[in-house]
Short mmCIF file of C-alpha atoms in Angstrom, two decimals:
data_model
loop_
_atom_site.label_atom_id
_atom_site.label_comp_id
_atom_site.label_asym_id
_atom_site.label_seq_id
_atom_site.Cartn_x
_atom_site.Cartn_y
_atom_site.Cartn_z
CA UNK A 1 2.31 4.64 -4.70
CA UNK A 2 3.96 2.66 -2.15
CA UNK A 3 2.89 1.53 1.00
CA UNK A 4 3.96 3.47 3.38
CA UNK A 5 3.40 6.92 1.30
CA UNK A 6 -0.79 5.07 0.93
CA UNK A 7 -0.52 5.14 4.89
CA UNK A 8 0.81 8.55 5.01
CA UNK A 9 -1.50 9.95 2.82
CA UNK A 10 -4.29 8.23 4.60
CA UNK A 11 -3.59 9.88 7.97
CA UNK A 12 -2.62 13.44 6.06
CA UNK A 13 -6.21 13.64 4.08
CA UNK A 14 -8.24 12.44 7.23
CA UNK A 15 -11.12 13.81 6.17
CA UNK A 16 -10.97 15.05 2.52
CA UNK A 17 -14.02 13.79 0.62
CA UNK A 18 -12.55 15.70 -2.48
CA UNK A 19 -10.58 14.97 -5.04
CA UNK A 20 -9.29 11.65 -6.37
CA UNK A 21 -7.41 8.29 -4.84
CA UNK A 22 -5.23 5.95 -6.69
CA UNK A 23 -6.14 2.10 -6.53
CA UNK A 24 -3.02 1.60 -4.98
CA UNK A 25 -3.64 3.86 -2.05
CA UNK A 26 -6.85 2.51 -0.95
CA UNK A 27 -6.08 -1.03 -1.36
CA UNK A 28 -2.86 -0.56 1.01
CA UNK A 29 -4.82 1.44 2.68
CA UNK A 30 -7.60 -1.41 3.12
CA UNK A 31 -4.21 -3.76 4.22
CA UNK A 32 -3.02 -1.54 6.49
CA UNK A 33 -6.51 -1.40 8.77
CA UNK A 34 -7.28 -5.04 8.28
CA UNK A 35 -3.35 -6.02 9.81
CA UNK A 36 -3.91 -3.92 12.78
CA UNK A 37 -7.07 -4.63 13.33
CA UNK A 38 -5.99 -8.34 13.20
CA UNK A 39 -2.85 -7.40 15.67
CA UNK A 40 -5.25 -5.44 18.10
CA UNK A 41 -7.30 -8.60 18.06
CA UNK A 42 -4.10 -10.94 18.89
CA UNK A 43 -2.78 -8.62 21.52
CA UNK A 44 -6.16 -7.12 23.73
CA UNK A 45 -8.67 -9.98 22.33
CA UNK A 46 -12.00 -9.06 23.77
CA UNK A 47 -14.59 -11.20 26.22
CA UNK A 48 -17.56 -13.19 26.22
CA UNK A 49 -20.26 -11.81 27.88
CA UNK A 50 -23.74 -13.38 28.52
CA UNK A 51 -26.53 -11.75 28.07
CA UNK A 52 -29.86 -14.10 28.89
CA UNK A 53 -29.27 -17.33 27.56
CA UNK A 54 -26.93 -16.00 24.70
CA UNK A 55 -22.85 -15.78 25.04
CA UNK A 56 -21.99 -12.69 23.12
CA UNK A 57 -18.20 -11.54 21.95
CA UNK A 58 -17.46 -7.94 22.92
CA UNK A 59 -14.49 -6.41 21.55
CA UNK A 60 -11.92 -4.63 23.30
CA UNK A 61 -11.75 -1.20 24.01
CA UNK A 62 -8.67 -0.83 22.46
CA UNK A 63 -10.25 -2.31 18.95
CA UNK A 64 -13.59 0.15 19.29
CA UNK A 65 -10.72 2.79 19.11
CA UNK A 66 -9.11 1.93 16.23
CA UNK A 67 -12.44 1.24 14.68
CA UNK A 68 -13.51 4.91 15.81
CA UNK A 69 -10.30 6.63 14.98
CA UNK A 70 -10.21 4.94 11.21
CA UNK A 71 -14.12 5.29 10.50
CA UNK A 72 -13.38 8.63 8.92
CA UNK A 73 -10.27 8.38 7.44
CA UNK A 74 -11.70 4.61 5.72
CA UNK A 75 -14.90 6.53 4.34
CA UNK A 76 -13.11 9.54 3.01
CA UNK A 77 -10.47 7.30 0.90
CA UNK A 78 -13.24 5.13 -0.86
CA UNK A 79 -15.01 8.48 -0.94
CA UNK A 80 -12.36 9.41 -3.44
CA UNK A 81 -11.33 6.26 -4.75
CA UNK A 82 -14.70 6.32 -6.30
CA UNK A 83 -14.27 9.63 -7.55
CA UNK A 84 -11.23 8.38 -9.46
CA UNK A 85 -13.31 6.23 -11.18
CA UNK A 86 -15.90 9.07 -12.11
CA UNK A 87 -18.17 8.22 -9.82
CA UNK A 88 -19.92 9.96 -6.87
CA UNK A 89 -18.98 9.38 -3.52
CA UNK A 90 -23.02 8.58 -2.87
CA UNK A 91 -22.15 5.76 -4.99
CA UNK A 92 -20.79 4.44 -1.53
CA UNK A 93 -24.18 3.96 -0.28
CA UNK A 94 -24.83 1.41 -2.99
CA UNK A 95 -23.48 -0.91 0.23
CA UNK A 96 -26.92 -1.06 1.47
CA UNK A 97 -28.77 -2.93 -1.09
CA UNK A 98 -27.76 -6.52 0.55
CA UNK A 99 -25.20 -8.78 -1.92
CA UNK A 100 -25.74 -6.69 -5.63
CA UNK A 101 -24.40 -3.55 -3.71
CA UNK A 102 -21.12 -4.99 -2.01
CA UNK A 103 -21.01 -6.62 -5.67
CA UNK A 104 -21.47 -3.06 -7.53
CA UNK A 105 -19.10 -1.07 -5.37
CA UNK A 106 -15.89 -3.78 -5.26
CA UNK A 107 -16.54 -3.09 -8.91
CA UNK A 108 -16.03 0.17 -9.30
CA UNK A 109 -13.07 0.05 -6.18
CA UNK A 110 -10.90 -2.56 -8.43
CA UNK A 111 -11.51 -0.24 -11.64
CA UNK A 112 -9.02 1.66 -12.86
CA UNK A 113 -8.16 5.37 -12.50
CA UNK A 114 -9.79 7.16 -15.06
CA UNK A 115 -6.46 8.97 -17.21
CA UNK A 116 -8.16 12.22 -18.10
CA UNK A 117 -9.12 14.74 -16.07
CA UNK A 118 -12.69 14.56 -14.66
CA UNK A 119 -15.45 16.60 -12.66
CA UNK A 120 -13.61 15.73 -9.35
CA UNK A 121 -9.93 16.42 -10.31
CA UNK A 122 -6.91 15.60 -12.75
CA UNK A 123 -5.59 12.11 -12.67
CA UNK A 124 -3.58 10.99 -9.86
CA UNK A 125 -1.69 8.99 -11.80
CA UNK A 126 -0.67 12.58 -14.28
CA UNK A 127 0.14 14.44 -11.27
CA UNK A 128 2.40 11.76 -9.94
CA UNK A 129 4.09 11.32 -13.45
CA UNK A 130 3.05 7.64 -13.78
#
């Protein structure tokens, strides 16, 4: 899958928690957020506030938009990347337990797409005739 058809599928399946993503398409997907997050930092950087006798960053209000409009879309495609692994989307929540989660779930995210058939869908990678 190329880049742009990751993006484009990424917008189209906004919130589909079903069925299966390539590797490809979430990790472009996971370049595509970071990059314009990174530009919306460079462009409308945010401000120090204080608050007591602390100097705290706020963020822009353009960045909490593009963190609020991608929430969904970013939970939905590692919702199915996992399933293309055979896993459950819960599996997600594995995030939680601090270091051995992050450590568990980039696991099963850089894993391979399972090439048969499984409880959450045929292979992406059949369908596409890869």
């Amino acid at each position: 899958m190329s880049f742009i058809d990751a993006i484009k599928s990424y917008f189209k399946n906004y919130a589909t928690f079903k069925g299966r993503a390539r590797r490809s398409e979430f990790w472009f997907t996971v370049l595509f957020t970071v990059l314009v997050s990174s530009a919306i930092s460079i462009i409308a950087p945010g401000h120090r506030e204080m608050m007591g006798d602390f100097e705290v960053d706020q963020s822009s209000a353009l960045s909490n938009l593009w963190s609020l409009a991608t929430i969904v879309p970013s939970l939905a495609v590692t919702w199915r990347r996992l399933h293309d692994v055979g896993r459950s989307g819960n599996y997600f929540f594995f995030i939680l337990i601090p270091i051995a989660g992050i450590i568990m779930l980039l696991i099963q995210l850089t894993k391979d797409s399972q090439p048969e058939a499984n409880e959450y869908g045929a292979s992406v990678k059949v369908v596409a005739g890869e």
